[in-house]
Short mmCIF file of C-alpha atoms and ligand atoms in Angstrom, two decimals:
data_model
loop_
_atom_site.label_atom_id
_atom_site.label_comp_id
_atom_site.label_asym_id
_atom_site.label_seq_id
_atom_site.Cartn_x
_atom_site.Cartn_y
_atom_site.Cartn_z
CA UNK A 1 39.71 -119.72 -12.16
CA UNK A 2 43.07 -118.09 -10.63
CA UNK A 3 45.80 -117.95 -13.13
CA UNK A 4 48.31 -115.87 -11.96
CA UNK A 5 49.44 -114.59 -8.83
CA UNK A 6 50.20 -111.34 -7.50
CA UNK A 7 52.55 -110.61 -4.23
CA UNK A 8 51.12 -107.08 -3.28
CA UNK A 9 54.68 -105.81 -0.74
CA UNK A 10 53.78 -103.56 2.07
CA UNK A 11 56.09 -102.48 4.72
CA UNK A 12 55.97 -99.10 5.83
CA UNK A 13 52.92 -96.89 6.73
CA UNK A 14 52.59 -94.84 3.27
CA UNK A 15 52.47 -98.23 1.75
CA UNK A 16 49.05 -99.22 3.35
CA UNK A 17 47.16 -96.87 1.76
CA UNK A 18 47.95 -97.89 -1.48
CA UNK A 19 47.92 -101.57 -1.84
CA UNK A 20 44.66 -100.96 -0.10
CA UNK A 21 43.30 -99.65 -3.19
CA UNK A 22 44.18 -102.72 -4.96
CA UNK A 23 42.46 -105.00 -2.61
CA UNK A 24 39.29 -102.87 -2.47
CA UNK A 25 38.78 -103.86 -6.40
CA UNK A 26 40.33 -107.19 -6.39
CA UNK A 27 37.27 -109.17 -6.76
CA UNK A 28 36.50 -107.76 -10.30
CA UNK A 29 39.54 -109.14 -11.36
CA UNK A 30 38.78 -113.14 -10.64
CA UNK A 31 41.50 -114.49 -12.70
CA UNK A 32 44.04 -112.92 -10.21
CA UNK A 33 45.01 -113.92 -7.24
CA UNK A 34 46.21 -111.02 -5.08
CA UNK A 35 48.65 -112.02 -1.82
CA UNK A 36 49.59 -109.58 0.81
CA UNK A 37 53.38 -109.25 1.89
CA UNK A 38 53.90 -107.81 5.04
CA UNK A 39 57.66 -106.94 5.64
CA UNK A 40 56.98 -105.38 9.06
CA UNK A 41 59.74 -102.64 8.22
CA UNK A 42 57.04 -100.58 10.02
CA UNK A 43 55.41 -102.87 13.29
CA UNK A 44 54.48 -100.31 15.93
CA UNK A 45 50.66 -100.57 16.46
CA UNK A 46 50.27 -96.52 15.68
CA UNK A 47 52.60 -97.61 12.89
CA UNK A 48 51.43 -100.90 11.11
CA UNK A 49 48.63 -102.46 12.97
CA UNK A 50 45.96 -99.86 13.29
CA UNK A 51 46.21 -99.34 9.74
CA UNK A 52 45.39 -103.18 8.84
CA UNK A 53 42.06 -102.69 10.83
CA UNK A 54 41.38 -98.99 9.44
CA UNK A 55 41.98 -99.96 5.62
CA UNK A 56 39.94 -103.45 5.70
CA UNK A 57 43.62 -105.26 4.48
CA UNK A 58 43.48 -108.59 4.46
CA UNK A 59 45.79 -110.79 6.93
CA UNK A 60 49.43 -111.27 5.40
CA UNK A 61 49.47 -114.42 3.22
CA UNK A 62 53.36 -114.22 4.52
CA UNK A 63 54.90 -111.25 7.49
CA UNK A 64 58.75 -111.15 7.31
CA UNK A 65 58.86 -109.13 10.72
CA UNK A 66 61.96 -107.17 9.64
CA UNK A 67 61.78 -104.53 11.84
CA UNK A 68 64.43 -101.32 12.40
CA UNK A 69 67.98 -101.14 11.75
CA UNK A 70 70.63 -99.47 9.57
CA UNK A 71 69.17 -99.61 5.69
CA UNK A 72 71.61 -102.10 4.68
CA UNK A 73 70.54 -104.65 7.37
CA UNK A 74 66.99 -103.60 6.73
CA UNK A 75 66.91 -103.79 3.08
CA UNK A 76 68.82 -107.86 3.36
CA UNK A 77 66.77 -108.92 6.15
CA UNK A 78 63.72 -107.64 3.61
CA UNK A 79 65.69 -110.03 0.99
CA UNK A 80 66.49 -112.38 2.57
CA UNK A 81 62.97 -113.15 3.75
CA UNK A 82 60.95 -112.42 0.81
CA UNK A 83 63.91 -114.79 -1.09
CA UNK A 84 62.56 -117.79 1.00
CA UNK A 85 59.13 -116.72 0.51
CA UNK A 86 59.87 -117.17 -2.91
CA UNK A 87 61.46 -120.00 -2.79
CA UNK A 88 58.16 -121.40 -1.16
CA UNK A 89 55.58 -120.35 -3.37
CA UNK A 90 56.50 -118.34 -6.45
CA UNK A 91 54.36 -115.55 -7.74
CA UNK A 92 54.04 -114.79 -11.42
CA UNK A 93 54.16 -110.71 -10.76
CA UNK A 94 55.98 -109.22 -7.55
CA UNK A 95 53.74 -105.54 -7.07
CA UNK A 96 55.40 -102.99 -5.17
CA UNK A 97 54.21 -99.15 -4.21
CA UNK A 98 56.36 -96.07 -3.43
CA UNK A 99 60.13 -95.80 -2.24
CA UNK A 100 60.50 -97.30 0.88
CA UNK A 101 63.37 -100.23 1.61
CA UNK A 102 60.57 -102.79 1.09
CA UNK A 103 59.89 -102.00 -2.35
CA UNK A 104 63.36 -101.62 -3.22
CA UNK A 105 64.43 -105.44 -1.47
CA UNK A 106 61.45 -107.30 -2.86
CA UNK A 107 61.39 -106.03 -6.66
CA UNK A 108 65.75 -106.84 -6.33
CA UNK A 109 64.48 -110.49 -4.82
CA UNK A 110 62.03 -111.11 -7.64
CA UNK A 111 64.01 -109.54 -10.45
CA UNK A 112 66.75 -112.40 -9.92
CA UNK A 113 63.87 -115.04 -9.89
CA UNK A 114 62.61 -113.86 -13.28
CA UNK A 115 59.64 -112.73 -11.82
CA UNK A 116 58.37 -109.74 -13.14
CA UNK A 117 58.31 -106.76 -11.03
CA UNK A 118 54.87 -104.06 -11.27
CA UNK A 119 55.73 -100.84 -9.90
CA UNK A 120 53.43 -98.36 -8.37
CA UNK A 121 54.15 -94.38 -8.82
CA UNK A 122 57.15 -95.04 -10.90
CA UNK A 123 59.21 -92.09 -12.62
CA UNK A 124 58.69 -89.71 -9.17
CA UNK A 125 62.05 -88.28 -8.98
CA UNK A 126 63.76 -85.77 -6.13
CA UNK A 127 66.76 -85.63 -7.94
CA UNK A 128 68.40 -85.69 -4.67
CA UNK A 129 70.26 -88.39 -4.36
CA UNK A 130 70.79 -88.15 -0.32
CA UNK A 131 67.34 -88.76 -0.13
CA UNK A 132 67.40 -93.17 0.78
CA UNK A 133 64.05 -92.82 -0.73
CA UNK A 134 65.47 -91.28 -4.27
CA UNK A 135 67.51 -94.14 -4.85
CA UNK A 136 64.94 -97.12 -3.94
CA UNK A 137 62.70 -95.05 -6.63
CA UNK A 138 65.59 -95.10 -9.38
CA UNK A 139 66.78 -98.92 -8.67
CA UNK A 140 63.14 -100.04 -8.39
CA UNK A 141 62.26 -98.49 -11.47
CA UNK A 142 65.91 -99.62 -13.51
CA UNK A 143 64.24 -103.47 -12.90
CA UNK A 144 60.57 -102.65 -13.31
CA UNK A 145 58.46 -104.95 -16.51
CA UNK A 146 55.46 -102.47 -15.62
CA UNK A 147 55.50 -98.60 -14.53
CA UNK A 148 52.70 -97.28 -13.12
CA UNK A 149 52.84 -93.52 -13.37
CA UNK A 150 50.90 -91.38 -11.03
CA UNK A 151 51.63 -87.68 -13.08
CA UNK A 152 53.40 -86.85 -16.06
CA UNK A 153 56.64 -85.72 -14.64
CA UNK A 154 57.09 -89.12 -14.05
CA UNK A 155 56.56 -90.45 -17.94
CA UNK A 156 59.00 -87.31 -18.81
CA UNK A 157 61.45 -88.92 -16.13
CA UNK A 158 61.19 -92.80 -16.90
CA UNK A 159 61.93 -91.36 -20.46
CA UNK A 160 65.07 -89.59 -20.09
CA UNK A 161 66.42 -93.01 -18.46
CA UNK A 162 65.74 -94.56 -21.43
CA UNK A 163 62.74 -97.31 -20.35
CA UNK A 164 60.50 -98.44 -22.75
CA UNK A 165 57.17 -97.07 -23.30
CA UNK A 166 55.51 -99.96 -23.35
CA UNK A 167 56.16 -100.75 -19.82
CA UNK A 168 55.43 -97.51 -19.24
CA UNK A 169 51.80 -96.74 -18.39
CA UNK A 170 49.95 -93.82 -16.67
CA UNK A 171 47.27 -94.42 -14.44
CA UNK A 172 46.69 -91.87 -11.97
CA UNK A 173 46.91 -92.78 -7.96
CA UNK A 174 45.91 -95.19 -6.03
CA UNK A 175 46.68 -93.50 -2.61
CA UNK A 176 43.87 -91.13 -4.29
CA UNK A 177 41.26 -94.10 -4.70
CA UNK A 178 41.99 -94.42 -1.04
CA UNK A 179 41.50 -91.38 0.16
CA UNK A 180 38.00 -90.84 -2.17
CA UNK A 181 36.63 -94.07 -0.63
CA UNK A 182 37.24 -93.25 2.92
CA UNK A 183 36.44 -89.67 2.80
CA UNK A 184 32.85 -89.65 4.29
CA UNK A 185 34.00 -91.81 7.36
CA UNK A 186 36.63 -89.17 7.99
CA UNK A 187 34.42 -86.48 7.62
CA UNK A 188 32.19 -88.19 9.72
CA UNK A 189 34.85 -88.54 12.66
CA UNK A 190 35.98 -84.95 12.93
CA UNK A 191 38.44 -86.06 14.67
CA UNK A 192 39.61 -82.10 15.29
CA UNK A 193 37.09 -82.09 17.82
CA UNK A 194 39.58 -84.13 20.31
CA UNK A 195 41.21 -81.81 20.81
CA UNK A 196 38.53 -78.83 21.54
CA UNK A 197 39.92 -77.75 17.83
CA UNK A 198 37.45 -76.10 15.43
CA UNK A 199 37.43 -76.54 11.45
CA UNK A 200 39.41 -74.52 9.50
CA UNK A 201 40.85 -73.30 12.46
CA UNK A 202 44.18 -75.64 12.92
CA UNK A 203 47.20 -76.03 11.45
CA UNK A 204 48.45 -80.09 10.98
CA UNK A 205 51.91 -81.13 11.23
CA UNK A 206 54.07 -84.23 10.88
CA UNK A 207 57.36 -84.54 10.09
CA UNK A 208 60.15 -87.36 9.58
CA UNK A 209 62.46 -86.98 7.42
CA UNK A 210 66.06 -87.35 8.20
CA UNK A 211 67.64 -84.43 6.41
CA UNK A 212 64.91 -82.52 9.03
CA UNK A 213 64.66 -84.49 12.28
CA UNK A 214 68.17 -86.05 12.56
CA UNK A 215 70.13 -82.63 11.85
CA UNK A 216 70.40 -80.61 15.41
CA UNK A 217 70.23 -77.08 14.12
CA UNK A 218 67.69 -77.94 11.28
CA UNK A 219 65.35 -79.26 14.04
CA UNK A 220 66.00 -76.99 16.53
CA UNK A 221 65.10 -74.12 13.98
CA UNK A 222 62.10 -76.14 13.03
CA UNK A 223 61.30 -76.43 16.66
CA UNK A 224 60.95 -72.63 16.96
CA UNK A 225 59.14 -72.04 13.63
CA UNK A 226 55.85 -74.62 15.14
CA UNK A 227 56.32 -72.51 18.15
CA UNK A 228 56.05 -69.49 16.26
CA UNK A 229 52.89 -71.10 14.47
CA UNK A 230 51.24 -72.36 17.28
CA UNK A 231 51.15 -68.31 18.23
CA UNK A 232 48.75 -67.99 15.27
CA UNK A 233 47.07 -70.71 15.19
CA UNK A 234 46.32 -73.68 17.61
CA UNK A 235 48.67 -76.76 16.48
CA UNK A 236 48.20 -80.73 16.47
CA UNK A 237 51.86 -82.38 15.52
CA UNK A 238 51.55 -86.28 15.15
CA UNK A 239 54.63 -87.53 15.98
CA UNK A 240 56.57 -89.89 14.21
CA UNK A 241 58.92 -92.52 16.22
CA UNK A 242 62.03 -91.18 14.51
CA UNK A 243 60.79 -87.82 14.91
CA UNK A 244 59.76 -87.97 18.84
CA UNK A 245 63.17 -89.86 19.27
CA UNK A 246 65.15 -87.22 17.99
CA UNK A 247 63.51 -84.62 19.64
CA UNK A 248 64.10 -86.55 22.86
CA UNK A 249 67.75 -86.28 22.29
CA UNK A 250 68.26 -83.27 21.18
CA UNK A 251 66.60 -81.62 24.36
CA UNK A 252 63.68 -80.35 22.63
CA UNK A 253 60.78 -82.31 23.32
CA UNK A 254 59.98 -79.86 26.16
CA UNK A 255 60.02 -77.08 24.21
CA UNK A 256 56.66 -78.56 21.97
CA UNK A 257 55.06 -80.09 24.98
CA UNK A 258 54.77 -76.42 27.14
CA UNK A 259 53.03 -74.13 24.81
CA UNK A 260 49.05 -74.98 25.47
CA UNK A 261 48.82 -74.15 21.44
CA UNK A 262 50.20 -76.81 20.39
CA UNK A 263 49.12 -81.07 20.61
CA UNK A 264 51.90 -83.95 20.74
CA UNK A 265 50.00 -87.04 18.97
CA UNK A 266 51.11 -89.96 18.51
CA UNK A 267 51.06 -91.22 14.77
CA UNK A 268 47.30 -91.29 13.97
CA UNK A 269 45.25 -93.77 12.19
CA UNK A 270 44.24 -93.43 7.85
CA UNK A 271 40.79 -92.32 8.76
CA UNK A 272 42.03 -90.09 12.16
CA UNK A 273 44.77 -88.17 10.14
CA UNK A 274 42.41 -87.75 7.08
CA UNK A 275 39.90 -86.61 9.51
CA UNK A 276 42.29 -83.89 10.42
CA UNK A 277 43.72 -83.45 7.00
CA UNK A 278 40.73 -82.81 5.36
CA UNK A 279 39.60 -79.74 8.08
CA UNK A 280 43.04 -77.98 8.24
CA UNK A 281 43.62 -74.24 7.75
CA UNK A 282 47.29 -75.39 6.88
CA UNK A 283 48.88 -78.62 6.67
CA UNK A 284 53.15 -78.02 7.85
CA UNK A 285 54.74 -81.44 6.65
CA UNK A 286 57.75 -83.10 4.92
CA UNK A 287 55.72 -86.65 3.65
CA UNK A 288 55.34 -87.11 0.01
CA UNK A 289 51.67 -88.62 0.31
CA UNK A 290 50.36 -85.62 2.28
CA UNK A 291 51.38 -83.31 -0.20
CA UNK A 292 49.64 -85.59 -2.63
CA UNK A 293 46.14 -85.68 -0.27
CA UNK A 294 46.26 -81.80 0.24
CA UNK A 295 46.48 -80.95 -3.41
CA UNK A 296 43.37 -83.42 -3.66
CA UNK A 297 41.36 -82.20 -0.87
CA UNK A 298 42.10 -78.19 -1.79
CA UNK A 299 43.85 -77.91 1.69
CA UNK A 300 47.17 -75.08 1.69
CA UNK A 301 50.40 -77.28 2.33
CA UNK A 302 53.82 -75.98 3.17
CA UNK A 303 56.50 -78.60 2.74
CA UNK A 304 59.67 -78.57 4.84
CA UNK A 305 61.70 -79.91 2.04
CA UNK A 306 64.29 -78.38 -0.78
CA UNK A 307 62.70 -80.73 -3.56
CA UNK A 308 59.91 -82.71 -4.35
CA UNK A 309 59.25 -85.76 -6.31
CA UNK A 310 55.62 -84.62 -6.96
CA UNK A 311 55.87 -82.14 -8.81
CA UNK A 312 52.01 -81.84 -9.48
CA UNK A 313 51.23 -80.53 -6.31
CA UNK A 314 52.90 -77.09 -6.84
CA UNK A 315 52.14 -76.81 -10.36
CA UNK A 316 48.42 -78.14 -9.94
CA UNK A 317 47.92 -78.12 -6.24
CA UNK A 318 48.10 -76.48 -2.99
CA UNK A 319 51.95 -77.26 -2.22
CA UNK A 320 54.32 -74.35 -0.99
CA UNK A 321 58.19 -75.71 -0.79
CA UNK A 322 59.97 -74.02 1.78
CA UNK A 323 63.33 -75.16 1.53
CA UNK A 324 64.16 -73.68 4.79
CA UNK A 325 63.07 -69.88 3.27
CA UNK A 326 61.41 -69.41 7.00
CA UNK A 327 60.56 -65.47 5.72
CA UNK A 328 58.41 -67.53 3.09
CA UNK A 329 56.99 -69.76 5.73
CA UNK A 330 55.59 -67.31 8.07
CA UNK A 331 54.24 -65.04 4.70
CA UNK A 332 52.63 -68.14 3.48
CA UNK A 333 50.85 -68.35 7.00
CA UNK A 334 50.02 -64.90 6.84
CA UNK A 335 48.56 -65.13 3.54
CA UNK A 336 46.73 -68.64 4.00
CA UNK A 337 45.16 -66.92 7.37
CA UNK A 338 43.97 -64.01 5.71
CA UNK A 339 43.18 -67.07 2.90
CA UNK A 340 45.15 -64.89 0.27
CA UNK A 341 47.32 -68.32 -0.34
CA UNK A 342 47.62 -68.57 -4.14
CA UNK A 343 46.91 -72.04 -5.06
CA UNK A 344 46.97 -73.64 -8.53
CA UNK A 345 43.78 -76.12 -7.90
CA UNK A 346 43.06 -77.81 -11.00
CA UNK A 347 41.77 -81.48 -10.91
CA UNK A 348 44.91 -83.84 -11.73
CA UNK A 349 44.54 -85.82 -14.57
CA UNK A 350 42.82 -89.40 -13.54
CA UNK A 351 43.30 -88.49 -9.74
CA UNK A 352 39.98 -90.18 -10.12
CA UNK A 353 39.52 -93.02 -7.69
CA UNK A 354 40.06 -95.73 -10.58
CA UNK A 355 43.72 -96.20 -10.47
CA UNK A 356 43.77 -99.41 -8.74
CA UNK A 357 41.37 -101.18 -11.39
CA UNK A 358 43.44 -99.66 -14.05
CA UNK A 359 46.93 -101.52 -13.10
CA UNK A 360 45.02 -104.84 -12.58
CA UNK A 361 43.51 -104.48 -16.01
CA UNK A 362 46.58 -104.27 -17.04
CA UNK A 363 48.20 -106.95 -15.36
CA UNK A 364 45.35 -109.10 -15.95
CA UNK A 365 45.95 -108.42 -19.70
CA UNK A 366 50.12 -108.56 -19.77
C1 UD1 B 1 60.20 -94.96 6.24
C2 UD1 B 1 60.51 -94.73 4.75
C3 UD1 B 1 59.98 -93.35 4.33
C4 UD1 B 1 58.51 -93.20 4.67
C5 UD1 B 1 58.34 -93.42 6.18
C6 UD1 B 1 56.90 -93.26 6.61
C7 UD1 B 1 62.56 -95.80 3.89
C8 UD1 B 1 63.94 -95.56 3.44
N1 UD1 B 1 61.93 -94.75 4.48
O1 UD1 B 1 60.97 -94.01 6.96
O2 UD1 B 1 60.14 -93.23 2.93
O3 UD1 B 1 58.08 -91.90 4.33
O4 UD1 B 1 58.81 -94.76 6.47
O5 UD1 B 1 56.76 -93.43 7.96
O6 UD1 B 1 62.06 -96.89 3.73
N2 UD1 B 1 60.20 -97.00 14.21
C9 UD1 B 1 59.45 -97.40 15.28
N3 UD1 B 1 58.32 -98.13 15.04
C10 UD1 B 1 57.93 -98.46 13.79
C11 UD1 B 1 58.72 -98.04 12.70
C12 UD1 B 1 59.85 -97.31 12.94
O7 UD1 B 1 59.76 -97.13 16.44
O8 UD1 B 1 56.89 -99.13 13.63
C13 UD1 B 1 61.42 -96.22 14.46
C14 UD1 B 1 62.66 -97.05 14.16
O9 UD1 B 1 63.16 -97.68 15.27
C15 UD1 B 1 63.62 -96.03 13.61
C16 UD1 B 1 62.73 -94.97 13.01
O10 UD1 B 1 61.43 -95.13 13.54
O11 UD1 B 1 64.37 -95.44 14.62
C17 UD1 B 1 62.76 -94.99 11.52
O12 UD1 B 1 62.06 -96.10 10.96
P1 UD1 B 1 62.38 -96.63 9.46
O13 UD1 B 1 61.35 -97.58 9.01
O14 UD1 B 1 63.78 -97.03 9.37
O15 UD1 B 1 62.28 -95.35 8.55
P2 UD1 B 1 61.21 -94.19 8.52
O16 UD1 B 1 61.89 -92.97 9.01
O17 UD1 B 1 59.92 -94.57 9.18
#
């Protein structure tokens, strides 16, 4: 019998993934009923859509269709919607994942119901508070009953702000379970292949962030760095909406789309981009999940970003950050070409593929 329900949010494309995880093992856990929140802050098909068929997610028990716009109209629409959700059917636990507006809105919603709020990856902190992302993380966490902790920066974090232990519990990642289920469709797909690209032989980029894509000169120098790359080694850049916008307006599209190294993709599919992921020389990218995959897979990654919230992947992984050091960039090409790139691979501590039936143990027990 079904004695206590679960609201799973999802809303943006990193968020997919992981509640993904938790449906794959739901059926061990009978006495919970798991529920699927779409807030359609993502709702392209590249962006939302596709990933629903790749992951095996069930439909949305309830789809806000929030859509784009400034964060604060974002993040009240979110509200707003999940409030009359709610107010329909009330869930004993609201479970968000990551740092997107949608897990900020919906663990605010439920925290004024009384509902209690399950985290997933608490404690990751930037420390960069212009980051939107930083302070959905902080907030999220400040209203959090349970913590789910991916690494142990993030107990060392959730302890300095003073949270209780015993909401605090580590439990490795479920973006991980994910990726460790699906790996031998991607490497099935070799997806490389569509574009006459060989393994090992490619360098992977995305890129979205706004401190990189809505800054003219940042993106403009970042414009002639993947040209630079795509000299050395052929280049496939999926392109983010935000990211192919900007580039539209900023006159530089052009500048990608001429040199035959170098692919424009649209944003790909889970099992596409792990496909291509997974058979990289180098993966160039500012997303917190693909550092997270590449430090997994054993796959060199160079991050276009000052800081990082995962901390793991330099000091156990394959991460590089390049915080716009472009005399670093190009010698960690040079030295991941000539594969002298000094990584620190050690497994990660349950990066196991069991995260997902760890938190619902846990909330089947609290
Ligand atoms: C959001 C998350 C970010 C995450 C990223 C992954 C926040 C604060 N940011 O950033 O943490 O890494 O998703 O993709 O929640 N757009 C479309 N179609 C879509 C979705 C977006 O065209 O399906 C366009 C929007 O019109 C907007 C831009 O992309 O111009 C940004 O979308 P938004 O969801 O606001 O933020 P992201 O940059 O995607």
């Amino acid at each position: 019998m079904k004695n206590k329900i679960i609201d799973i949010v999802a809303g943006a494309r990193p968020n997919f993934m992981k509640v993904a995880a938790l449906f794959a093992v739901a059926e061990k856990f009978p006495s919970l009923s798991l529920r699927l929140v779409h807030t359609g802050q993502h709702y392209d098909e590249a962006m939302s859509d596709v990933f629903f068929r790749d992951l095996g997610l069930p439909e949305p028990s309830c789809h806000l269709g929030v859509g784009s716009d400034s964060h604060a109209v974002q993040t009240a629409e979110i509200m707003k919607g999940y409030e009359a959700w709610i107010n329909r059917s009330q869930p004993d636990i609201c479970l968000v994942v990551g740092d997107v507006n949608s897990t900020l809105a919906c663990s605010l919603v439920a925290a004024k119901f009384n509902i209690q709020v399950a985290h997933v990856e608490a404690g990751l902190r930037s420390f960069d508070r212009t980051m939107p992302e930083e302070i959905n993380r902080v907030i999220t966490d400040s209203i959090s009953d349970f913590m789910f902790v991916t690494e142990s920066s993030g107990l060392l974090n959730l302890a300095r702000e003073g949270r209780p232990s015993s909401t605090i519990h580590l439990v490795g990642h479920v973006m991980i379970d994910t990726l460790l289920r699906r790996l031998p469709e991607a490497k099935a797909r070799a997806f490389y292949s569509t574009f006459a690209f060989k393994a090992g032989k490619y360098a992977f980029v995305t890129l979205h962030r706004p401190s990189n894509v809505d800054n003219h000169k940042v993106l403009t120098e970042i414009v002639a760095q993947i040209v630079w790359l795509s000299n050395i080694i052929p280049v496939v850049f999926a392109l983010h909406p935000r990211t192919k916008k900007q580039l539209q307006r900023a006159g530089l599209y052009s500048d990608l789309q001429s040199p035959p190294a170098i692919q424009l993709t649209e944003p790909l599919s889970y099992i596409n981009a792990l496909s291509l992921t997974m058979n990289a020389k180098v993966v160039v990218t500012d997303s917190g999940g693909l550092q997270e995959e590449t430090s997994a897979l054993g796959v060199p990654c160079l991050t276009l970003r000052d800081t990082t919230e995962r901390p793991v992947t330099i000091t156990e992984g394959t991460n590089t950050l390049i915080s716009g050091d472009w005399e670093l960039f190009r010698r960690s090409i040079s030295q991941i070409k000539e594969n002298r790139y000094l990584q620190n691979i050690s497994a990660i501590p349950l990066w196991d593929g069991k995260a997902g039936e760890r938190i619902l143990r846990i909330l089947e027990a609290g």
